[in-house]
Tab-separated table of C-alpha atoms in Angstrom:
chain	number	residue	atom	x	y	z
A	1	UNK	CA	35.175	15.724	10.265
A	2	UNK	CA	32.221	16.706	8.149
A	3	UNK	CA	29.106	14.985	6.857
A	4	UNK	CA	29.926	14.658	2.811
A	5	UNK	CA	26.363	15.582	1.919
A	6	UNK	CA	26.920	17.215	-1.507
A	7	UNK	CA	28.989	13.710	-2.668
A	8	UNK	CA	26.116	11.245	-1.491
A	9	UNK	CA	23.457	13.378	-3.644
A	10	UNK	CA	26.440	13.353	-6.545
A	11	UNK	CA	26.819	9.611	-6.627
A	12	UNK	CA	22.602	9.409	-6.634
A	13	UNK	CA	22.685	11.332	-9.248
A	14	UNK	CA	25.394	9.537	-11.054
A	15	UNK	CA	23.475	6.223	-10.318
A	16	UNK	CA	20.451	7.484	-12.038
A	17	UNK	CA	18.684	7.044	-8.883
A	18	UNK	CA	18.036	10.973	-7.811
A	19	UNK	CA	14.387	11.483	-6.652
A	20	UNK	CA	12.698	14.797	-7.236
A	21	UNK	CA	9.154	15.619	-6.222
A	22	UNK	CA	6.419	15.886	-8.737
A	23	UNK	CA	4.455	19.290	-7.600
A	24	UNK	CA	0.904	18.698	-7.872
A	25	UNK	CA	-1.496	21.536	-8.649
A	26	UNK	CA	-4.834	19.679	-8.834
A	27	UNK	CA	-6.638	17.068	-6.990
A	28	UNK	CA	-5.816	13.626	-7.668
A	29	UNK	CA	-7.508	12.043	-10.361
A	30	UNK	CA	-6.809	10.921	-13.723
A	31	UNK	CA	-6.474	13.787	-15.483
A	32	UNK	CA	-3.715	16.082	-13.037
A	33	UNK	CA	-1.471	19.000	-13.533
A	34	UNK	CA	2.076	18.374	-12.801
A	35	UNK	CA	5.307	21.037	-12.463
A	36	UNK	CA	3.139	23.077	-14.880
A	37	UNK	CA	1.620	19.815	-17.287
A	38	UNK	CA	-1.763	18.482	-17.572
A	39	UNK	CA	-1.245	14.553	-17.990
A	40	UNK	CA	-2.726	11.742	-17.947
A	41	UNK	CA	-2.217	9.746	-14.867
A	42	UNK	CA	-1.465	6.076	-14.177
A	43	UNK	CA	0.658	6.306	-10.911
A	44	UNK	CA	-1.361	6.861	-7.710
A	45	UNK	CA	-3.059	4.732	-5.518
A	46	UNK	CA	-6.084	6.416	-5.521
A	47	UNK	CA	-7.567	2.828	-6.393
A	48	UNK	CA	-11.368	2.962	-6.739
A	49	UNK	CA	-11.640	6.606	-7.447
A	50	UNK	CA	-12.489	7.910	-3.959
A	51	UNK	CA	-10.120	10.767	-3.403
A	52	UNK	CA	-11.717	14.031	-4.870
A	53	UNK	CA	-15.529	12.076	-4.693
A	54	UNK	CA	-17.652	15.074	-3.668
A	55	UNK	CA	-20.033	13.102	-1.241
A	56	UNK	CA	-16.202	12.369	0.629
A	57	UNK	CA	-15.317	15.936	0.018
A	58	UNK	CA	-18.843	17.367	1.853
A	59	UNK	CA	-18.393	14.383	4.701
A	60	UNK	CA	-15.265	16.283	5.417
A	61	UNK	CA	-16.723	20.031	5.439
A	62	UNK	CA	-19.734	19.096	7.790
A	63	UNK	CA	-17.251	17.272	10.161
A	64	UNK	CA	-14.695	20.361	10.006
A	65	UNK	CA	-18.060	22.522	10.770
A	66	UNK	CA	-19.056	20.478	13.724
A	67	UNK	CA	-15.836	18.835	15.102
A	68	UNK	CA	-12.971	21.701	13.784
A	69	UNK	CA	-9.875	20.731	11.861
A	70	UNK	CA	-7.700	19.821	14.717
A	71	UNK	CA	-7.235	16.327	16.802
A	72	UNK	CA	-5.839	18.642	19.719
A	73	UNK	CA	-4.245	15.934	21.567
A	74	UNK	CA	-3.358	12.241	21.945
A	75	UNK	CA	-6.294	9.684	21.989
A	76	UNK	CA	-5.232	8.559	25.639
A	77	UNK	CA	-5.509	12.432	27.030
A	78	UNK	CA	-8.382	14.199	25.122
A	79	UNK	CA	-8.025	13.318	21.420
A	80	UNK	CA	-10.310	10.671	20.744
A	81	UNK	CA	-13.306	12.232	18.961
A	82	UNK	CA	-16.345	10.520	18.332
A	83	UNK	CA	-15.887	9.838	14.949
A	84	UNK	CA	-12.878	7.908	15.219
A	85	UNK	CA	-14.505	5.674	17.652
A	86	UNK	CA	-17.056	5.352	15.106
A	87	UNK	CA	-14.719	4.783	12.275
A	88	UNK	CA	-13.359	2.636	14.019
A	89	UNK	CA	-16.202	0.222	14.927
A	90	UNK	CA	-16.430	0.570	10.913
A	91	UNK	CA	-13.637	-0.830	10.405
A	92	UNK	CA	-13.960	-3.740	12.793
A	93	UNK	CA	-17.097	-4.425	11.001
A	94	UNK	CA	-15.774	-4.463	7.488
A	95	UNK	CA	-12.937	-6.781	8.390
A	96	UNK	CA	-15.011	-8.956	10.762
A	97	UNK	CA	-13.162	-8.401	14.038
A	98	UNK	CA	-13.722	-7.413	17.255
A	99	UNK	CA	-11.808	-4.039	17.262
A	100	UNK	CA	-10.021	-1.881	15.321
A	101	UNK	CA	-7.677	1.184	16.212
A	102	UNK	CA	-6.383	3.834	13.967
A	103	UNK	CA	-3.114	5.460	13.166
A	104	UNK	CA	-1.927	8.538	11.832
A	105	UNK	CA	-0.334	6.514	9.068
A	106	UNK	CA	0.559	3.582	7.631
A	107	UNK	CA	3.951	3.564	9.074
A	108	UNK	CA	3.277	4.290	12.062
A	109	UNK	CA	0.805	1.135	12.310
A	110	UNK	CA	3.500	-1.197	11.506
A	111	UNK	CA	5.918	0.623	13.317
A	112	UNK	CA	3.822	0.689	16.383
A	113	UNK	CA	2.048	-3.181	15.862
A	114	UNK	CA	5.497	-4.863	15.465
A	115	UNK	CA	7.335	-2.894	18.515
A	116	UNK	CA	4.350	-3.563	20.789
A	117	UNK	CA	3.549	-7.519	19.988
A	118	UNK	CA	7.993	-8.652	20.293
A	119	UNK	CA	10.967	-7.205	21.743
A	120	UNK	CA	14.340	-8.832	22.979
A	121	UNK	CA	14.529	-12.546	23.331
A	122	UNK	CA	11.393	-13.194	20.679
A	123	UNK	CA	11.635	-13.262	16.647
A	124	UNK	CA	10.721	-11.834	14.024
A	125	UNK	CA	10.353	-13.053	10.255
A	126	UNK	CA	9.738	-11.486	6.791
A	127	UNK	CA	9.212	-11.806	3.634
A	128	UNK	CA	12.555	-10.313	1.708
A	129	UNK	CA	9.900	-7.646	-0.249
A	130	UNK	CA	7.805	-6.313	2.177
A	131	UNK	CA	7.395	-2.432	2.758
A	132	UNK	CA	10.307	-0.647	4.299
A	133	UNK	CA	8.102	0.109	7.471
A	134	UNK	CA	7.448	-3.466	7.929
A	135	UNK	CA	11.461	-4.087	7.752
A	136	UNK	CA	12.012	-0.901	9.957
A	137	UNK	CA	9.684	-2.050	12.145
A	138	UNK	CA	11.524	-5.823	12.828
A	139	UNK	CA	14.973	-4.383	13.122
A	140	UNK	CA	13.466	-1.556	15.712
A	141	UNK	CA	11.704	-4.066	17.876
A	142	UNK	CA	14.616	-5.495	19.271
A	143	UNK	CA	12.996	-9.349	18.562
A	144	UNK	CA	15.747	-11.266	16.443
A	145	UNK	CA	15.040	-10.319	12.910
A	146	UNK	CA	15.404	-12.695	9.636
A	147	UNK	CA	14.106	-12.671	6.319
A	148	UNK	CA	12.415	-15.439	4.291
A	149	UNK	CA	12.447	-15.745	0.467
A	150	UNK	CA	9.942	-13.935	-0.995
A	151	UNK	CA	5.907	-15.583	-1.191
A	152	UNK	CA	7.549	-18.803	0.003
A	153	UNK	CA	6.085	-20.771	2.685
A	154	UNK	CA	9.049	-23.487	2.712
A	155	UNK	CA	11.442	-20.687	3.543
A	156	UNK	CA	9.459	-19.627	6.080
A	157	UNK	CA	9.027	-23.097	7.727
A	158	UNK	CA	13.218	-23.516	7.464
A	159	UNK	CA	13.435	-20.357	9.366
A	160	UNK	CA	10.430	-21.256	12.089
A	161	UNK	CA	12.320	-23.903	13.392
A	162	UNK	CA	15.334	-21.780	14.502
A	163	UNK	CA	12.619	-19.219	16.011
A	164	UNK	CA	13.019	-18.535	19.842
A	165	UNK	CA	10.012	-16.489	22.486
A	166	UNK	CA	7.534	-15.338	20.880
A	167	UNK	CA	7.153	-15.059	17.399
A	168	UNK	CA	5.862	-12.707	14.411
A	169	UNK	CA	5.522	-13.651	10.747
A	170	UNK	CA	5.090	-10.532	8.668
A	171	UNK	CA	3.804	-10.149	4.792
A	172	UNK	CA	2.539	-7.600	2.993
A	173	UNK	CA	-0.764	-8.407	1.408
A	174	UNK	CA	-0.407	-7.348	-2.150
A	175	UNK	CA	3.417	-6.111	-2.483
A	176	UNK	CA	3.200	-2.730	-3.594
A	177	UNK	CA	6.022	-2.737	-6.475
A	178	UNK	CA	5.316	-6.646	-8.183
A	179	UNK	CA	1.456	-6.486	-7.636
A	180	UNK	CA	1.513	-9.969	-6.621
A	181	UNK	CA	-0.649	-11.162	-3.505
A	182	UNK	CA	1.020	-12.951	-0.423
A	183	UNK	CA	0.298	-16.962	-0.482
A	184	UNK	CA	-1.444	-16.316	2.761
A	185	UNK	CA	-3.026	-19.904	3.142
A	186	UNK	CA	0.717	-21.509	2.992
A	187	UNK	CA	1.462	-19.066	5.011
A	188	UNK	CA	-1.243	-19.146	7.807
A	189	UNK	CA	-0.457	-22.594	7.958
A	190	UNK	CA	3.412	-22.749	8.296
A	191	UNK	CA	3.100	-19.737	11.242
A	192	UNK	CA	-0.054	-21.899	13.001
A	193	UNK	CA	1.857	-25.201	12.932
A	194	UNK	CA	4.261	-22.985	15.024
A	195	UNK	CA	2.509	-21.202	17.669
A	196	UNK	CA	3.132	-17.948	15.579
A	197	UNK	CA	1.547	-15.100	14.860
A	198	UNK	CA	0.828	-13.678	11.543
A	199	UNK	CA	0.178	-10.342	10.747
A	200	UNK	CA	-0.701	-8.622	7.266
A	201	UNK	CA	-0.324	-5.309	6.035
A	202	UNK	CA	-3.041	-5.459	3.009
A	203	UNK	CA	-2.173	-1.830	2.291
A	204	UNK	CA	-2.530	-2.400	-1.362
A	205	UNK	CA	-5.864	-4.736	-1.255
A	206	UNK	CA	-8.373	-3.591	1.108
A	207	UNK	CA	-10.847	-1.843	-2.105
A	208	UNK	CA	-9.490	-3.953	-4.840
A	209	UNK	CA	-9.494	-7.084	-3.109
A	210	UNK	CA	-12.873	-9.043	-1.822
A	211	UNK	CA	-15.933	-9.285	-2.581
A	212	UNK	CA	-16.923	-6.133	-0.442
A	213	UNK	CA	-13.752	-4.705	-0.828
A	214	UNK	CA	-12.494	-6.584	2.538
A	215	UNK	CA	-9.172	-7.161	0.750
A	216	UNK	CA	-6.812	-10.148	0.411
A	217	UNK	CA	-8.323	-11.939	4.031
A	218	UNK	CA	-11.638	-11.902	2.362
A	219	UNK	CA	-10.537	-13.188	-0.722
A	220	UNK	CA	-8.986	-16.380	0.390
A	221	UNK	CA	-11.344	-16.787	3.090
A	222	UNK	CA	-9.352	-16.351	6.377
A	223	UNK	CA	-10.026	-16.447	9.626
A	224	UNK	CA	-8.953	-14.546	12.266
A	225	UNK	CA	-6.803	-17.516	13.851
A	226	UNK	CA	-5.163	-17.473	10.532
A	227	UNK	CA	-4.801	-13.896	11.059
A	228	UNK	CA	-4.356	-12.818	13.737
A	229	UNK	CA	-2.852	-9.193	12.940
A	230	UNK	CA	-4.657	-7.244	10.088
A	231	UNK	CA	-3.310	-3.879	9.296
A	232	UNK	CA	-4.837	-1.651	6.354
A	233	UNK	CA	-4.085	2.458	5.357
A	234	UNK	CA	-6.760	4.421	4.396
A	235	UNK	CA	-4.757	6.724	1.805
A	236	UNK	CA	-4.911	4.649	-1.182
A	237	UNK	CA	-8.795	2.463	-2.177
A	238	UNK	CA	-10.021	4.654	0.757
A	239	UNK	CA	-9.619	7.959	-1.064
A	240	UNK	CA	-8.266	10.102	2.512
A	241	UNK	CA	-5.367	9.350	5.083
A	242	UNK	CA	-4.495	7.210	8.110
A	243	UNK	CA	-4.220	3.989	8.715
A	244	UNK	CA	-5.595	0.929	11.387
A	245	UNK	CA	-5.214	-1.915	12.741
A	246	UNK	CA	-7.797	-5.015	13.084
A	247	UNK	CA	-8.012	-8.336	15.477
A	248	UNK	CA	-9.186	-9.274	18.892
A	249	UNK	CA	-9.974	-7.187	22.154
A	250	UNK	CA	-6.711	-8.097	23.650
A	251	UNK	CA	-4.491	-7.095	20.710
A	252	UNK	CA	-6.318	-3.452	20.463
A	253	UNK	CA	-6.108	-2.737	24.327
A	254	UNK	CA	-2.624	-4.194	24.374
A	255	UNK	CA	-1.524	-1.598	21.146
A	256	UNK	CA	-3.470	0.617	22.973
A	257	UNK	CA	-1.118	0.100	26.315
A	258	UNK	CA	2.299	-0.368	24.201
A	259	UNK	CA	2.192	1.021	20.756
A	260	UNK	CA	4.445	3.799	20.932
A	261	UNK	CA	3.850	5.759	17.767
A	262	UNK	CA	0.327	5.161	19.009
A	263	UNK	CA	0.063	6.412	22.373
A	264	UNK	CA	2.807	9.899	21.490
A	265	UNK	CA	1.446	11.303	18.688
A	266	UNK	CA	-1.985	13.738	18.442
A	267	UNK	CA	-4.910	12.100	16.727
A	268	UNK	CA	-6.048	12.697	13.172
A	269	UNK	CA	-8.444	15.103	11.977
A	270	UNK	CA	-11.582	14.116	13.489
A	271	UNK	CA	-13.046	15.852	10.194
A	272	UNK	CA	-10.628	13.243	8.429
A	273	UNK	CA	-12.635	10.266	9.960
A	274	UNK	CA	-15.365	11.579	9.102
A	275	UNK	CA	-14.720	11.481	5.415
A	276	UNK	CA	-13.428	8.264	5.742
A	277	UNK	CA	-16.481	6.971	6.879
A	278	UNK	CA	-18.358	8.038	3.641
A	279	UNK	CA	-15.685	6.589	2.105
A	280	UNK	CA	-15.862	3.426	3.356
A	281	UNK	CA	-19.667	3.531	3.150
A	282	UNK	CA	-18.947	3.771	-0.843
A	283	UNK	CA	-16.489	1.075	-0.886
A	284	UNK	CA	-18.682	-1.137	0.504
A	285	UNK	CA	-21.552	-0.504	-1.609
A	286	UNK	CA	-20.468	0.788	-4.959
A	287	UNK	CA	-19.313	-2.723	-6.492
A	288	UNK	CA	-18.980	-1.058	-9.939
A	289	UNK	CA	-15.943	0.463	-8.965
A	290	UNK	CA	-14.190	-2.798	-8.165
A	291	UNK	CA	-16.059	-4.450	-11.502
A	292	UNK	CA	-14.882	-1.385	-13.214
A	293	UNK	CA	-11.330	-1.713	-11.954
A	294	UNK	CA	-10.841	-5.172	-12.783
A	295	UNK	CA	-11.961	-4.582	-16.020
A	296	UNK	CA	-9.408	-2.687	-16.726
A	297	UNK	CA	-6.739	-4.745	-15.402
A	298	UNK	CA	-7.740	-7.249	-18.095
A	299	UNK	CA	-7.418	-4.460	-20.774
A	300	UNK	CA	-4.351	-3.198	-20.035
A	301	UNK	CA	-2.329	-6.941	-19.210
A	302	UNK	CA	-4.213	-8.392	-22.738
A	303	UNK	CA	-3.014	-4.951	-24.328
A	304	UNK	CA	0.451	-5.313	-22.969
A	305	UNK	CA	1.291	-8.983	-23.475
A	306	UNK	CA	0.055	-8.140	-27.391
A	307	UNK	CA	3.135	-5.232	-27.649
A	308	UNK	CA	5.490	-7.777	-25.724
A	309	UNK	CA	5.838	-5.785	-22.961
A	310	UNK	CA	7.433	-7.858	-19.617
A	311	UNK	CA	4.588	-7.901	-17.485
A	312	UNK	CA	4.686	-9.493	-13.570
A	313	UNK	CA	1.941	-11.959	-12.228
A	314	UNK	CA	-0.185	-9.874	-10.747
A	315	UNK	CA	-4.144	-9.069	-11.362
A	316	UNK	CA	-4.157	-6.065	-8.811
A	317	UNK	CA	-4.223	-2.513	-9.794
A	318	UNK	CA	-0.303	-2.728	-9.508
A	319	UNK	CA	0.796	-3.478	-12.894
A	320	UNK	CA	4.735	-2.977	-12.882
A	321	UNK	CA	6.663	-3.020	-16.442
A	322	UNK	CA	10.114	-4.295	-15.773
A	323	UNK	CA	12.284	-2.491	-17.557
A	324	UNK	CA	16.033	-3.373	-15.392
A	325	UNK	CA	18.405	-0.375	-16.323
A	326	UNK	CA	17.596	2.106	-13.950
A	327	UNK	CA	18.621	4.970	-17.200
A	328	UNK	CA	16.309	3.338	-19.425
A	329	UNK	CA	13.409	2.940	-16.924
A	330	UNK	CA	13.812	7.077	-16.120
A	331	UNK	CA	13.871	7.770	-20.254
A	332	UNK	CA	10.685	5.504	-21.062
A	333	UNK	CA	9.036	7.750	-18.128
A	334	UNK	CA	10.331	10.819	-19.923
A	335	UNK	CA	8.848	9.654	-23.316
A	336	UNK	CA	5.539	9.062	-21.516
A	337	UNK	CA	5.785	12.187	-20.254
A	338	UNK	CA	6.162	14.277	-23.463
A	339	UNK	CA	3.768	12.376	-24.695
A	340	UNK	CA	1.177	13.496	-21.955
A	341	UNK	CA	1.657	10.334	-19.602
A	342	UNK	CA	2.690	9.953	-16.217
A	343	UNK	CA	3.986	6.292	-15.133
A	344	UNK	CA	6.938	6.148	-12.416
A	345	UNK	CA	9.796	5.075	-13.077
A	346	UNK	CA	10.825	3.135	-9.869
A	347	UNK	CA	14.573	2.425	-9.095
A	348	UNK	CA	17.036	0.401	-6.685
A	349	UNK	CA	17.178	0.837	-3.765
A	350	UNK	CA	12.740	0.621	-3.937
A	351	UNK	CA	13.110	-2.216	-5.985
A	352	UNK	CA	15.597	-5.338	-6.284
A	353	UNK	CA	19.009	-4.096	-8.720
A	354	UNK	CA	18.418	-4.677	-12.067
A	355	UNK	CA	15.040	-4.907	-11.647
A	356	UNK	CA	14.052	-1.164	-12.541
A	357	UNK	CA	10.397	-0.885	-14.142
A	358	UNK	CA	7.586	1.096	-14.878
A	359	UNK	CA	4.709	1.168	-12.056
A	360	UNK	CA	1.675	1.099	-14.091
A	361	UNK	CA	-1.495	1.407	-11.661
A	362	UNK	CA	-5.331	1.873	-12.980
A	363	UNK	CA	-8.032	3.310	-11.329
A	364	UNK	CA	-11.674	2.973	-11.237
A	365	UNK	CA	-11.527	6.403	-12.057
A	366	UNK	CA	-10.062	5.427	-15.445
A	367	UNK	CA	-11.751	4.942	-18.523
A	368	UNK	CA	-11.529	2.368	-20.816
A	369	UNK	CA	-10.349	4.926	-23.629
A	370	UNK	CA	-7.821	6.576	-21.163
A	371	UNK	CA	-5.998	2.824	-20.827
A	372	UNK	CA	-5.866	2.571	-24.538
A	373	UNK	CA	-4.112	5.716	-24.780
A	374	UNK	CA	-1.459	4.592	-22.142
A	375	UNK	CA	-1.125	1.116	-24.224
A	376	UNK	CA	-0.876	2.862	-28.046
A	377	UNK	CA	1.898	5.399	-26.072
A	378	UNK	CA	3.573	2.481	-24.162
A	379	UNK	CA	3.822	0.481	-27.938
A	380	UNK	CA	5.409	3.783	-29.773
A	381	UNK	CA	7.840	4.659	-26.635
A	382	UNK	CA	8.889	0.987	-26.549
A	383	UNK	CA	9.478	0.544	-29.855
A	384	UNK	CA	11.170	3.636	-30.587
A	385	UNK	CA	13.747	2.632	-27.186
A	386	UNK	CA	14.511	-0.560	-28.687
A	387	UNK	CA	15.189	0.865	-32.606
C-alpha cells in the first residue's frame, strides 16, 4: 500500500483548483514584480500601506543593531526581550485591556487560545465561515465542536441551549473571503445570556476598522464583558508579522500556563517587535490612511455596481467579485493578468462550491487613479468573458 500522491494533485488539477505560488521579487506594495511581471496589485493585505514604510523599515535595523535578529529561545526560558513586553503593553493599550500576549502567528493564537480556554466535556461553537485555524482549533481542543449558520445570532442561540461545561463562541471579525463584519452585538448578547465566552479573531479589522484603528470592538462599541477574547495578527494593517492576543490578567497568565503553541515555540524577532511598534505608533496616528482607504472602497463598489459586477455586502478593504465557476474565476484572473493586474482568483475548498470569485482588496497605499485602472480592466475582461 502506497500513498497515491501524483492522483490527488491530478484530480486538483482537473478540478481547476491547483494552487501555485506567485514568486515575489519586490517588496509588497502596489506596484510588485511577480514570476518575472511588474503588475499592479490588488491582492494583499497590506491594508494601510505599512509594510515597506521606511520609518518601519529603520525601527527594524536599529532593533536588529541593538537586540540581534534572533528570539533564541521560548518566552518562558530566556526569550522574552524587552520589546515584546513593550509591544505588548502596546497592544493592551490600543485595545483597552489589561494584557496582551503575542504569538508567532496568527494560527498559532487561535490554535493556542481555543486549546487552552476548553477541552473534553466543554463546547465549542462557530460560525460555518470562520478561518480554517479557528475550525482547526475547535476540532483540536477536544471541547464538543458545532457550527452555527453564518453571522446569525438565532442559530447560535438554537445551538447554546444544547451546550454542556464550559463554553466558547468563536467569530471572525471581518471574514476574510466575503468582507462582511461579524454581528457582534447579537452575538455578545446570545453568548452573555449563556454564561459563554466570546472570542474574536479581528484579523481583517484591527487598521481598517475604528476610529483609531482599534478594529471591529471599537467600532460597535464593546466591552470587554462582551468580549472577552480579542485576538488580532500583525501581518496584514500592521505592515510586519505575528500575532496577539487581548483580555484580562487571568486569561493572559492562564495562555501563558496552557497555550501550547505558546509556551513550545522560540519567540519572534525581538527586532520584529520593534518594527511593529512604529507600526502601530503610525496606525494610531496617521488617520489619513484609514480616510484614504475608505475612500477608495467607495470608488471601487460605486465603480463596480455601474459595470454590474456581483459585489458582496461588505465596506472593508475585502471586496470579493463572485464569479462561481471555479474555470472562469482562474481565466478572469488570467485576463487581469495580461492586462497588468493581479486579483486572486479564490476557489473551493477556501470558499463555499460554486461560490468562486475574485478577491479584490485596496490599500491605503493605492491611488485613486490605480483603482480606476483595476475598474476600466475589470469592465473590458468582464465583458469580453460574457461575449
Amino acid at each position: 500500500m502506497s500513498f497515491d500522491l501524483a492522483a490527488r494533485l491530478a484530480a486538483r488539477r482537473a478540478e481547476h483548483l491547483y494552487r501555485q505560488r506567485p514568486l515575489l521579487a519586490s517588496p509588497q506594495g502596489p506596484q510588485v514584480v511577480v514570476d518575472g511581471q511588474s503588475l499592479l496589485a490588488f491582492c494583499n493585505n497590506d491594508y494601510l500601506g505599512l509594510a515597506n514604510h521606511p520609518q518601519v523599515i529603520e525601527a527594524w535595523r536599529a532593533g536588529a543593531s541593538r537586540w540581534g535578529v534572533g528570539g533564541g529561545a521560548s518566552h518562558l526560558v530566556v526569550g522574552h526581550s524587552t520589546p515584546h513586553h513593550e509591544l505588548e503593553e502596546a497592544l493592551a493599550d490600543l485595545t483597552g485591556r489589561p494584557r496582551a500576549l503575542l504569538f508567532t502567528t496568527g494560527y498559532m493564537a487561535n490554535l493556542g487560545a481555543v486549546t487552552a480556554l476548553v477541552g473534553q466535556g466543554d463546547t465549542v461553537l462557530e460560525d460555518r465561515l470562520n478561518h480554517a485555524s479557528l475550525l482547526d482549533a475547535g476540532l483540536l481542543s477536544g471541547a464538543r465542536f458545532n457550527r452555527y449558520l453564518h453571522n446569525d445570532a438565532a442559530s447560535l442561540a438554537r445551538r447554546l441551549e444544547k451546550a454542556t461545561g464550559n463554553t466558547l463562541v468563536v467569530t471572525d471579525g471581518v471574514f476574510s473571503m466575503d468582507g462582511d463584519l461579524a454581528d457582534l452585538p447579537a452575538l455578545a448578547r446570545e453568548a452573555r445570556a449563556k454564561g459563554a465566552w466570546l472570542m474574536v479573531d479581528d484579523a481583517h479589522g484591527f487598521g481598517p476598522l475604528g476610529a483609531n484603528g482599534g478594529g471591529i470592538v471599537e467600532h460597535f462599541g464593546l466591552s470587554q464583558e462582551d468580549v472577552p477574547v480579542l485576538v488580532g495578527t500583525l501581518g496584514k494593517a500592521f505592515g510586519t508579522a505575528g500575532a496577539f492576543v487581548a483580555g484580562s490578567e487571568d486569561l493572559i497568565e492562564s495562555l501563558i500556563q496552557f497555550a501550547r503553541p505558546y509556551i513550545y515555540t522560540t519567540s519572534q524577532p525581538p527586532a520584529l517587535a520593534c518594527a511593529t511598534l512604529k507600526s502601530l505608533e503610525l496606525l494610531r496616528t496617521e488617520h489619513w490612511r484609514r480616510e484614504h482607504l475608505n475612500a477608495l472602497i467607495r470608488q471601487f463598489r460605486h465603480g463596480a455596481e455601474q459595470i454590474g459586477l456581483d459585489l458582496m455586502p461588505s465596506f472593508t478593504p475585502i471586496q470579493p467579485i463572485l464569479v462561481g465557476d471555479s474555470a472562469r474565476a482562474m481565466r478572469l484572473s488570467r485576463m487581469l493578468r495580461e492586462r497588468g493586474l493581479m486579483v486572486s482568483a479564490i476557489r473551493p475548498p477556501t470558499v463555499p462550491a460554486g461560490s468562486a470569485r475574485l478577491r479584490v482588496t485596496l490599500t491605503a497605499a493605492h491611488t485613486e487613479a490605480q483603482v480606476q485602472l483595476l475598474l476600466d480592466a475589470l469592465q473590458v475582461c468582464w465583458e469580453r468573458d460574457h461575449a
